[in-house]
Short mmCIF file of N, CA and C and ligand atoms in Angstrom, two decimals:
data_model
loop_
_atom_site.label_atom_id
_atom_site.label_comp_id
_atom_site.label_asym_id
_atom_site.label_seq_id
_atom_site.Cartn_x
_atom_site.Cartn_y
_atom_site.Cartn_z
N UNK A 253 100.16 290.42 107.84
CA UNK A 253 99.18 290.08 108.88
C UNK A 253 99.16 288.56 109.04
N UNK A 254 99.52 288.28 110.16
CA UNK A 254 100.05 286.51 110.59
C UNK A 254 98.36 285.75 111.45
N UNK A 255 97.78 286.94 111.51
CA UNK A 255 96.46 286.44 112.59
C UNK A 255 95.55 285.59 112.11
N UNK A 256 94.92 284.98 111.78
CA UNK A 256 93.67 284.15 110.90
C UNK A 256 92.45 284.90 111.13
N UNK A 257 92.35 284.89 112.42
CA UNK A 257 90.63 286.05 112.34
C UNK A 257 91.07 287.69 111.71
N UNK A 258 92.01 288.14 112.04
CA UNK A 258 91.99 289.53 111.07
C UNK A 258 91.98 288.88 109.90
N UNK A 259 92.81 287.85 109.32
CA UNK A 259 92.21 287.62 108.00
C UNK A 259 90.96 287.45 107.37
N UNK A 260 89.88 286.89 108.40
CA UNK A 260 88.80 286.74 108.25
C UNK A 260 87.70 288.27 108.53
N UNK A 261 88.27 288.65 109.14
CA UNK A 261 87.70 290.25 108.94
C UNK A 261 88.13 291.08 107.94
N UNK A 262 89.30 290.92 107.16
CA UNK A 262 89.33 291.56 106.19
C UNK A 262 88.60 291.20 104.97
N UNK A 263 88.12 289.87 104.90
CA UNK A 263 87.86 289.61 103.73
C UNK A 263 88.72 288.27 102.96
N UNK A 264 90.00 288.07 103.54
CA UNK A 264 91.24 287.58 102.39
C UNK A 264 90.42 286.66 102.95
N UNK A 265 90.33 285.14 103.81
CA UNK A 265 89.91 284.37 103.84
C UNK A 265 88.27 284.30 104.29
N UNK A 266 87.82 283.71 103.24
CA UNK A 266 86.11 283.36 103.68
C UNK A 266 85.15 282.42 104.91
N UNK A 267 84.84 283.24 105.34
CA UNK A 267 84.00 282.76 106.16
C UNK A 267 82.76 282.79 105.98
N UNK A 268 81.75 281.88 106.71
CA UNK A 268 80.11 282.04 106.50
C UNK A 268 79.51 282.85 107.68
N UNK A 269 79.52 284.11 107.35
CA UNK A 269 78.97 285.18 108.18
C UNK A 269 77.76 285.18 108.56
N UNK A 270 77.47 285.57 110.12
CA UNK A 270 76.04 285.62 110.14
C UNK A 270 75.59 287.29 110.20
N UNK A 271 77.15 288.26 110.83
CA UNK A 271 76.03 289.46 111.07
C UNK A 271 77.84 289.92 111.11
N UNK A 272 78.06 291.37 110.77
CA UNK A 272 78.84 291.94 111.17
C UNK A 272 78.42 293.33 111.55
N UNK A 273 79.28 294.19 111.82
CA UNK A 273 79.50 295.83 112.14
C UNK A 273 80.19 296.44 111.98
N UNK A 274 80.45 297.65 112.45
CA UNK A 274 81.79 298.21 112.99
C UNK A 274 82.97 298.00 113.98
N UNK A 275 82.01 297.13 114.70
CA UNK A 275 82.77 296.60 115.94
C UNK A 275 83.28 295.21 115.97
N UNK A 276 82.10 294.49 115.26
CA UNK A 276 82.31 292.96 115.54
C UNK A 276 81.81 291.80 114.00
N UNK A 277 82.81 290.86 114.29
CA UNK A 277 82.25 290.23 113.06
C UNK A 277 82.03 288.62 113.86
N UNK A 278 80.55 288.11 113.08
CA UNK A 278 80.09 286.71 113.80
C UNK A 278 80.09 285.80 112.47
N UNK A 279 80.56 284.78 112.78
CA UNK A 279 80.79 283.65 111.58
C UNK A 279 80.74 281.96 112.15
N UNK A 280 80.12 281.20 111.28
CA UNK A 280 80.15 280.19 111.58
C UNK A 280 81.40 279.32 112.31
N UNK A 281 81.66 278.23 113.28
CA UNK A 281 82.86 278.01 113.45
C UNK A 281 82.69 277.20 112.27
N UNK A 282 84.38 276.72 112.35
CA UNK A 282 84.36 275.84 110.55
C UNK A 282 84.40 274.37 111.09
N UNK A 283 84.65 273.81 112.93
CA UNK A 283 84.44 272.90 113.46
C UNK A 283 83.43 272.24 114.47
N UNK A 284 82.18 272.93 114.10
CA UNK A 284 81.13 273.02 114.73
C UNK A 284 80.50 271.97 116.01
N UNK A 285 81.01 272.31 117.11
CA UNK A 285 80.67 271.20 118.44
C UNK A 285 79.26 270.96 118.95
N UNK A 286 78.16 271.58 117.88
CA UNK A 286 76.98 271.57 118.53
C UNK A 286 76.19 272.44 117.12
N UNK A 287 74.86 272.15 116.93
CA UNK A 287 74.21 272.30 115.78
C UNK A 287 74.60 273.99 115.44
N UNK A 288 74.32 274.62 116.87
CA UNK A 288 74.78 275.75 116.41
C UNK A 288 76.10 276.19 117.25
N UNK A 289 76.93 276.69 116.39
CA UNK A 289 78.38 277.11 117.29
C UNK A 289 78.68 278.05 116.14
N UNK A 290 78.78 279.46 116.89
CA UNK A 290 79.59 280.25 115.90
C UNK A 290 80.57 281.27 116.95
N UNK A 291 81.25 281.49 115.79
CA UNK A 291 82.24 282.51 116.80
C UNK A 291 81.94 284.47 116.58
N UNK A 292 82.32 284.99 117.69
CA UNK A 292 81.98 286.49 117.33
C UNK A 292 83.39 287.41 117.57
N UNK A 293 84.25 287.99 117.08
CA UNK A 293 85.19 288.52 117.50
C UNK A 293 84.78 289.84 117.07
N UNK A 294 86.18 290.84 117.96
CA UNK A 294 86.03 292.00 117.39
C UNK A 294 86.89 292.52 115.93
N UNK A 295 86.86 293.64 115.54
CA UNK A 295 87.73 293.73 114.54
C UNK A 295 89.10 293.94 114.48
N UNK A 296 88.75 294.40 115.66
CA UNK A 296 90.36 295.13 116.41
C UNK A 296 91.01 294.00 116.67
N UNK A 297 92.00 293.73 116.28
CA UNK A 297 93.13 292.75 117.07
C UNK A 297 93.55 292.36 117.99
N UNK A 298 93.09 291.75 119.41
CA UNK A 298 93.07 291.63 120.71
C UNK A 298 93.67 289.74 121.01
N UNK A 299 94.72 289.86 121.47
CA UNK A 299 95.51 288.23 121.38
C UNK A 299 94.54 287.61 122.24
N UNK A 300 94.43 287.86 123.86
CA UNK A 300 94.24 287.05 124.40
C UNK A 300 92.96 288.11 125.66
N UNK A 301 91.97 287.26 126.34
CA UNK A 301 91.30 288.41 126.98
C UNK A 301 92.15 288.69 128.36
N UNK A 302 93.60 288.74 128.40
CA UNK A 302 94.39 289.27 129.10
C UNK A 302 94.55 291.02 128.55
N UNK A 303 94.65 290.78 127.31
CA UNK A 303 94.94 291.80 126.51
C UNK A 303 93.80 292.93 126.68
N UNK A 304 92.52 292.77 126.76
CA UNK A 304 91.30 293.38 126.76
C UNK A 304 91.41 294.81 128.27
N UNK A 305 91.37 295.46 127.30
CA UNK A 305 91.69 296.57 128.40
C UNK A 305 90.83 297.28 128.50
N UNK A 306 90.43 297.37 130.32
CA UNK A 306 89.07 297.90 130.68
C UNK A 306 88.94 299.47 130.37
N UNK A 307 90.02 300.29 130.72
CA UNK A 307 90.00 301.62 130.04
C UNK A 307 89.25 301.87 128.82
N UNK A 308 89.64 300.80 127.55
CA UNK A 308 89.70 301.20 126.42
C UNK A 308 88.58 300.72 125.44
N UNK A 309 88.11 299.36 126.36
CA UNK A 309 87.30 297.89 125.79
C UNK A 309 85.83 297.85 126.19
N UNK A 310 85.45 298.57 126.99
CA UNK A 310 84.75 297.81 127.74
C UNK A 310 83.51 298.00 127.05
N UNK A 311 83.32 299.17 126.14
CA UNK A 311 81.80 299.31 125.63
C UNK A 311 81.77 298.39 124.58
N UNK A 312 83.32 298.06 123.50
CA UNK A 312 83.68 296.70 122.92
C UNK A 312 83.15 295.12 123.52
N UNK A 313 83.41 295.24 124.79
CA UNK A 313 83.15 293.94 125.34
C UNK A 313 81.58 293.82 125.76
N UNK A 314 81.40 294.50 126.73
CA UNK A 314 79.72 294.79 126.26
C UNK A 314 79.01 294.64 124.92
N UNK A 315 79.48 294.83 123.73
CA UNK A 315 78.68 294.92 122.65
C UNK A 315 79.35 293.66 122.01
N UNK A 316 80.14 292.58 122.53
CA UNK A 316 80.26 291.37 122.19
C UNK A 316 79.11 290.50 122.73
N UNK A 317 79.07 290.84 123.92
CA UNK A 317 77.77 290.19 124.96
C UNK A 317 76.66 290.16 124.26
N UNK A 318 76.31 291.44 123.84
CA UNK A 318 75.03 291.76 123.77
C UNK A 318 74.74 291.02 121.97
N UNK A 319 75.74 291.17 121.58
CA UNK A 319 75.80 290.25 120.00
C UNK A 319 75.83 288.72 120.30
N UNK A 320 76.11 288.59 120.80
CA UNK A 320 76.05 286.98 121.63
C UNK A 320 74.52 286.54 121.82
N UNK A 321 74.25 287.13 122.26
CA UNK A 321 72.59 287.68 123.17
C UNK A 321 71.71 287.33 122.22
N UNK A 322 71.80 288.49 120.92
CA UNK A 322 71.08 288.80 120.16
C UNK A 322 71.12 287.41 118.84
N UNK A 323 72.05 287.08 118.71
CA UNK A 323 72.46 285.94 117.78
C UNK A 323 71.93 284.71 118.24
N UNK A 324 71.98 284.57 119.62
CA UNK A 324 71.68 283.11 119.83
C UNK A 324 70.20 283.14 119.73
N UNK A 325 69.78 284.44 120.01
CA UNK A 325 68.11 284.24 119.68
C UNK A 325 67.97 284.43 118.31
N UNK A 326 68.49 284.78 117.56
CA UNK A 326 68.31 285.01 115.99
C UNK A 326 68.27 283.26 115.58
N UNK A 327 69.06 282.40 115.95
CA UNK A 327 69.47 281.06 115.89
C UNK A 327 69.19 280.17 116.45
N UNK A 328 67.62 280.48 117.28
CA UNK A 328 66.71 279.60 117.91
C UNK A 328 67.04 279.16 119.13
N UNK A 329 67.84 279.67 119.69
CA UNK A 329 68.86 279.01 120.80
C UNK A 329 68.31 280.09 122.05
N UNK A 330 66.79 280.11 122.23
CA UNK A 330 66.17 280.78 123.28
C UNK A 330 65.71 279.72 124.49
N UNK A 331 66.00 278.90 124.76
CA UNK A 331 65.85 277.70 125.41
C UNK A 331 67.24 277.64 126.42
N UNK A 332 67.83 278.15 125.46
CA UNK A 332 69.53 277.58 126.58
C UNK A 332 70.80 277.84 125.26
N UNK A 333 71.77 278.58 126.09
CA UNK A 333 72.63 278.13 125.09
C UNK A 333 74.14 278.38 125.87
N UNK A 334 75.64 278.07 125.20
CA UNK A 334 76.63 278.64 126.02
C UNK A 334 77.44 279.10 125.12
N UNK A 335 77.87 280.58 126.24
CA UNK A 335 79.32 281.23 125.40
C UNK A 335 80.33 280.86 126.55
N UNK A 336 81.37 281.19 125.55
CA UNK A 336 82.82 280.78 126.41
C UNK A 336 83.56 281.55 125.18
N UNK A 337 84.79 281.51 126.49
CA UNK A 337 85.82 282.27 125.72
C UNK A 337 86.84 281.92 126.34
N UNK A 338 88.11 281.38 125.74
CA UNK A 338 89.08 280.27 126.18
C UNK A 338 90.21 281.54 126.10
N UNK A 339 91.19 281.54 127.22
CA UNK A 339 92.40 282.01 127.59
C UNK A 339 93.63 281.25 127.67
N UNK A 340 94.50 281.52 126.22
CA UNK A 340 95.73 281.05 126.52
C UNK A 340 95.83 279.18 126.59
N UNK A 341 96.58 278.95 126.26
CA UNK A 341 96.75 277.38 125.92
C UNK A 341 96.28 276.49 127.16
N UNK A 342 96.87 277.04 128.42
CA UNK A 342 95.63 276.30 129.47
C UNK A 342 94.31 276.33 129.27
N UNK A 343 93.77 277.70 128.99
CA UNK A 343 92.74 277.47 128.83
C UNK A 343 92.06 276.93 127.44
N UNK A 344 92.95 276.48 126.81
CA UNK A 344 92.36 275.91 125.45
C UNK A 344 92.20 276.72 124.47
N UNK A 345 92.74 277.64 124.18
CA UNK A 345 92.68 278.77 123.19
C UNK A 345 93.77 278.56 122.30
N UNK A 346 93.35 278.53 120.72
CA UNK A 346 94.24 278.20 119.68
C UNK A 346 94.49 279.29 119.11
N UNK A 347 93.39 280.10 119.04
CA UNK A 347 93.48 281.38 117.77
C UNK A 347 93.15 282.45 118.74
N UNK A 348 94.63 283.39 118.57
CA UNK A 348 95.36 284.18 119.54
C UNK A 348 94.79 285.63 119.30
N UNK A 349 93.31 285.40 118.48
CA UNK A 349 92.44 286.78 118.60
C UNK A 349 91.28 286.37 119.17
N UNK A 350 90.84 287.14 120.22
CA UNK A 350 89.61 286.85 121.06
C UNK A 350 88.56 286.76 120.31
N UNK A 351 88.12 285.61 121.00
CA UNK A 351 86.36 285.38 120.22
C UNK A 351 85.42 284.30 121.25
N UNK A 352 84.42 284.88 121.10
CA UNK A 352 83.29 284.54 121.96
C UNK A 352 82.75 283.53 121.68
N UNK A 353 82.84 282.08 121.69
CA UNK A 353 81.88 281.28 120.94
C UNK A 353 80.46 280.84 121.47
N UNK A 354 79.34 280.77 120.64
CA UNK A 354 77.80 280.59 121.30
C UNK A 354 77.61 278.96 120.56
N UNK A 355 77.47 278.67 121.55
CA UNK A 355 76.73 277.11 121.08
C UNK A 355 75.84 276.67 122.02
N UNK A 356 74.98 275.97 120.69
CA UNK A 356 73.18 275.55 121.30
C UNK A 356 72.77 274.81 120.45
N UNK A 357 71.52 274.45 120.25
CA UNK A 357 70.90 273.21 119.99
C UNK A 357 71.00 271.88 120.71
N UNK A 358 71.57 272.00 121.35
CA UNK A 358 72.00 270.02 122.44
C UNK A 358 72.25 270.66 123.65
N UNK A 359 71.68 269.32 124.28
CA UNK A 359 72.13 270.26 125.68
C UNK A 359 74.03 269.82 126.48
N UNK A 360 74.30 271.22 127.22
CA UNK A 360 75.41 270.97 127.48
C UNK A 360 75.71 270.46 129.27
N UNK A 361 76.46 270.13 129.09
CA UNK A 361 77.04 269.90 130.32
C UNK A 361 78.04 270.38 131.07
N UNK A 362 78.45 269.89 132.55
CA UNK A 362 79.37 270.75 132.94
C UNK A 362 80.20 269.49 134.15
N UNK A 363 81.44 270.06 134.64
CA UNK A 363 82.02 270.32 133.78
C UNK A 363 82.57 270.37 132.56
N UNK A 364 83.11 271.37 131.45
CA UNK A 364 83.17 271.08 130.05
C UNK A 364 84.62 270.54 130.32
N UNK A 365 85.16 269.58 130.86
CA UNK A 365 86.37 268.95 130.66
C UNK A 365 87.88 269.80 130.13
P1 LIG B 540 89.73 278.40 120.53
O1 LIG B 540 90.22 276.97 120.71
O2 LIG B 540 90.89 279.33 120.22
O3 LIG B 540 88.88 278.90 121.65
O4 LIG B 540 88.75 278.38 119.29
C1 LIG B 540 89.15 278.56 117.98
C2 LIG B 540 87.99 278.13 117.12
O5 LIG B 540 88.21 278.62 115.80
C3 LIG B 540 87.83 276.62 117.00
O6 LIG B 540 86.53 276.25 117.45
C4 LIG B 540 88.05 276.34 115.53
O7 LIG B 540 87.23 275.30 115.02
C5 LIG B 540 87.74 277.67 114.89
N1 LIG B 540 88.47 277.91 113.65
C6 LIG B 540 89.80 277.70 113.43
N2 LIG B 540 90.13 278.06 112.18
C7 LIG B 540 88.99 278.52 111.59
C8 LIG B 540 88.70 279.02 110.27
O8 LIG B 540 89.55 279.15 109.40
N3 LIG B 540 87.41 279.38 110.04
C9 LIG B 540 86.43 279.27 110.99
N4 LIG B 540 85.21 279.65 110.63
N5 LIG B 540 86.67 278.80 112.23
C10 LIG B 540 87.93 278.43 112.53
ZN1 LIG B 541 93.85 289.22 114.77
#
């Protein structure tokens, strides 16, 4: 297994978890752009949200949202906060398993450059 977040869902490498499931695991990022920034992926192995297939995903992707949702209010971030989810090297995406990141505490701006 070559992926870094399946590694981090299995266990082999540690992360600082805030909440997992069956579906999804949420962990601190380890480069944090804002007091709070964590990432939420699923467990399943999904490269890019090209890959995310509406047939198969969608109650998956929904229940990323809604963990998004639920986390940023767990993490005080009821004021304002932002997810994003980066596609593919244009879009700035390094780690080639999808993940949702929520960041809050400061306020953001736009465009994010
Ligand atoms: P991307 O640029 O693909 O949208 O975001 C990847 C994110 O994963 C980055 O914010 C980066 O800091 C984070 N990251 C990379 N490696 C690790 C790691 O080993 N542990 C954790 N917790 N985050 C990581
Ligand atoms: Zn993976």
């Amino acid at each position: 297994m070559d992926c870094l977040f399946c590694r981090i869902v299995s266990g082999e490498i540690p992360a600082r978890k805030l909440y997992e499931d069956d579906q999804v695991v949420a962990f601190h990022d380890i480069a944090p752009q804002a007091p709070v920034h964590f990432l939420i992926i699923p467990r399943k192995h999904i490269a890019t949200l090209h890959d995310l297939s509406e047939a198969d995903d969608k109650a998956l992707a929904g229940h990323l949202l809604f963990t998004a949702q639920r986390l940023a209010q767990e993490q005080g971030c009821e004021e304002g906060f932002r997810v994003v989810m980066n596609c593919n090297d244009l879009g700035g995406q390094t780690v080639y398993h999808i993940h949702m990141h929520v960041l809050g505490q400061r306020q953001m701006h736009w465009p994010p450059g």
